[in-house]
Amino acid sequence: MDDRPRPRGRRPGATSSRTGPARTGAVHEQGGIALALAGGGTLGGIYEIGAIAALSETLEGIDFNALDIYVGVSAGGFVAAGLANGITPGQMVSKFIENRGEDGLIALKPESLLRPAFAEYGRRAGS
């Protein structure tokens, strides 16, 4: 067996790729936690809020408002932005799923985003 150190991240016998993307930047030895959320419209966002709330109740030691990186697309961006700005998963459930407003705020009603705007369509079709 060869006792020479091999480059990190390569399996024995692998060759370097000249067509792959070049790696730039520093390699960080210490890891962090990132949260990446997909889109999915209003129902996808509600599903993600419920899943994150369930995870926050069952996983000890993870604060979903203190992660290192937040990434989201569409509804996932909405949820990620809320978490990054200190809205807890429990508060999101209360405001966006159970429709309970706090501090005099009006809760978001998902059905208002799912209802077709027939009056708007009629106005635009007539002009």
GROMACS .gro file of C-alpha atoms in nm:
model
  127
    1MET     CA    1   0.000   0.000   0.000
    2ASP     CA    2   0.122   0.349  -0.084
    3ASP     CA    3   0.201   0.556   0.229
    4ARG     CA    4   0.208   0.891   0.048
    5PRO     CA    5  -0.062   1.137   0.152
    6ARG     CA    6  -0.329   1.175  -0.111
    7PRO     CA    7  -0.524   1.491  -0.186
    8ARG     CA    8  -0.832   1.541   0.030
    9GLY     CA    9  -1.166   1.451  -0.120
   10ARG     CA   10  -1.026   1.212  -0.380
   11ARG     CA   11  -1.062   0.841  -0.389
   12PRO     CA   12  -0.760   0.628  -0.478
   13GLY     CA   13  -0.715   0.601  -0.853
   14ALA     CA   14  -0.921   0.912  -0.934
   15THR     CA   15  -0.778   1.151  -1.187
   16SER     CA   16  -0.816   1.525  -1.182
   17SER     CA   17  -1.078   1.673  -1.410
   18ARG     CA   18  -0.969   1.955  -1.637
   19THR     CA   19  -1.324   2.030  -1.747
   20GLY     CA   20  -1.483   2.067  -1.402
   21PRO     CA   21  -1.528   2.397  -1.224
   22ALA     CA   22  -1.223   2.540  -1.051
   23ARG     CA   23  -1.240   2.555  -0.673
   24THR     CA   24  -1.171   2.897  -0.535
   25GLY     CA   25  -1.175   3.042  -0.189
   26ALA     CA   26  -1.061   2.910   0.143
   27VAL     CA   27  -1.159   2.568   0.267
   28HIS     CA   28  -1.325   2.600   0.605
   29GLU     CA   29  -1.247   2.324   0.851
   30GLN     CA   30  -1.528   2.414   1.089
   31GLY     CA   31  -1.878   2.328   0.972
   32GLY     CA   32  -2.199   2.519   1.005
   33ILE     CA   33  -2.567   2.459   0.951
   34ALA     CA   34  -2.752   2.581   0.643
   35LEU     CA   35  -3.122   2.565   0.567
   36ALA     CA   36  -3.234   2.539   0.204
   37LEU     CA   37  -3.606   2.560   0.132
   38ALA     CA   38  -3.785   2.497  -0.196
   39GLY     CA   39  -4.083   2.678  -0.340
   40GLY     CA   40  -4.427   2.531  -0.378
   41GLY     CA   41  -4.668   2.819  -0.357
   42THR     CA   42  -4.883   2.892  -0.055
   43LEU     CA   43  -4.941   2.527   0.034
   44GLY     CA   44  -4.570   2.448  -0.003
   45GLY     CA   45  -4.484   2.731   0.236
   46ILE     CA   46  -4.740   2.610   0.489
   47TYR     CA   47  -4.599   2.257   0.462
   48GLU     CA   48  -4.244   2.387   0.520
   49ILE     CA   49  -4.352   2.591   0.824
   50GLY     CA   50  -4.518   2.282   0.972
   51ALA     CA   51  -4.214   2.063   0.906
   52ILE     CA   52  -3.973   2.317   1.057
   53ALA     CA   53  -4.199   2.362   1.361
   54ALA     CA   54  -4.204   1.984   1.413
   55LEU     CA   55  -3.825   1.965   1.378
   56SER     CA   56  -3.773   2.252   1.621
   57GLU     CA   57  -3.987   2.072   1.880
   58THR     CA   58  -3.807   1.740   1.845
   59LEU     CA   59  -3.443   1.833   1.774
   60GLU     CA   60  -3.255   1.963   2.074
   61GLY     CA   61  -2.965   2.201   2.028
   62ILE     CA   62  -3.078   2.351   1.696
   63ASP     CA   63  -3.214   2.704   1.698
   64PHE     CA   64  -3.377   2.764   1.359
   65ASN     CA   65  -3.337   3.139   1.414
   66ALA     CA   66  -2.959   3.116   1.456
   67LEU     CA   67  -2.842   2.908   1.159
   68ASP     CA   68  -2.537   3.005   0.954
   69ILE     CA   69  -2.698   3.024   0.609
   70TYR     CA   70  -3.058   3.059   0.489
   71VAL     CA   71  -3.152   2.990   0.128
   72GLY     CA   72  -3.501   2.977  -0.017
   73VAL     CA   73  -3.686   2.991  -0.346
   74SER     CA   74  -4.032   3.145  -0.373
   75ALA     CA   75  -4.235   3.032  -0.069
   76GLY     CA   76  -3.917   2.887   0.078
   77GLY     CA   77  -3.758   3.232   0.054
   78PHE     CA   78  -4.051   3.376   0.247
   79VAL     CA   79  -4.009   3.118   0.524
   80ALA     CA   80  -3.628   3.150   0.527
   81ALA     CA   81  -3.652   3.529   0.550
   82GLY     CA   82  -3.885   3.500   0.847
   83LEU     CA   83  -3.651   3.262   1.028
   84ALA     CA   84  -3.346   3.475   0.951
   85ASN     CA   85  -3.525   3.780   1.093
   86GLY     CA   86  -3.617   3.617   1.422
   87ILE     CA   87  -3.969   3.487   1.363
   88THR     CA   88  -3.975   3.153   1.542
   89PRO     CA   89  -4.132   2.843   1.386
   90GLY     CA   90  -4.400   2.853   1.658
   91GLN     CA   91  -4.485   3.214   1.571
   92MET     CA   92  -4.509   3.122   1.202
   93VAL     CA   93  -4.749   2.839   1.282
   94SER     CA   94  -4.958   3.074   1.494
   95LYS     CA   95  -4.970   3.354   1.236
   96PHE     CA   96  -4.975   3.172   0.903
   97ILE     CA   97  -5.138   2.836   0.973
   98GLU     CA   98  -5.364   2.886   1.276
   99ASN     CA   99  -5.452   3.244   1.170
  100ARG     CA  100  -5.392   3.391   1.515
  101GLY     CA  101  -5.262   3.746   1.496
  102GLU     CA  102  -5.051   3.877   1.782
  103ASP     CA  103  -4.987   4.234   1.890
  104GLY     CA  104  -5.281   4.364   1.691
  105LEU     CA  105  -5.148   4.225   1.362
  106ILE     CA  106  -5.386   4.072   1.111
  107ALA     CA  107  -5.299   3.710   1.042
  108LEU     CA  108  -5.234   3.601   0.684
  109LYS     CA  109  -5.523   3.401   0.545
  110PRO     CA  110  -5.392   3.146   0.292
  111GLU     CA  111  -5.732   3.125   0.120
  112SER     CA  112  -5.696   3.490   0.015
  113LEU     CA  113  -5.395   3.387  -0.194
  114LEU     CA  114  -5.568   3.083  -0.341
  115ARG     CA  115  -5.892   3.251  -0.449
  116PRO     CA  116  -5.905   3.346  -0.821
  117ALA     CA  117  -5.941   3.720  -0.883
  118PHE     CA  118  -6.241   3.700  -1.118
  119ALA     CA  119  -6.329   4.069  -1.077
  120GLU     CA  120  -5.975   4.172  -1.171
  121TYR     CA  121  -5.982   3.937  -1.468
  122GLY     CA  122  -6.314   4.085  -1.584
  123ARG     CA  123  -6.185   4.444  -1.557
  124ARG     CA  124  -5.872   4.366  -1.756
  125ALA     CA  125  -6.058   4.164  -2.019
  126GLY     CA  126  -6.302   4.452  -2.075
  127SER     CA  127  -6.035   4.715  -2.132
   0.00000   0.00000   0.00000
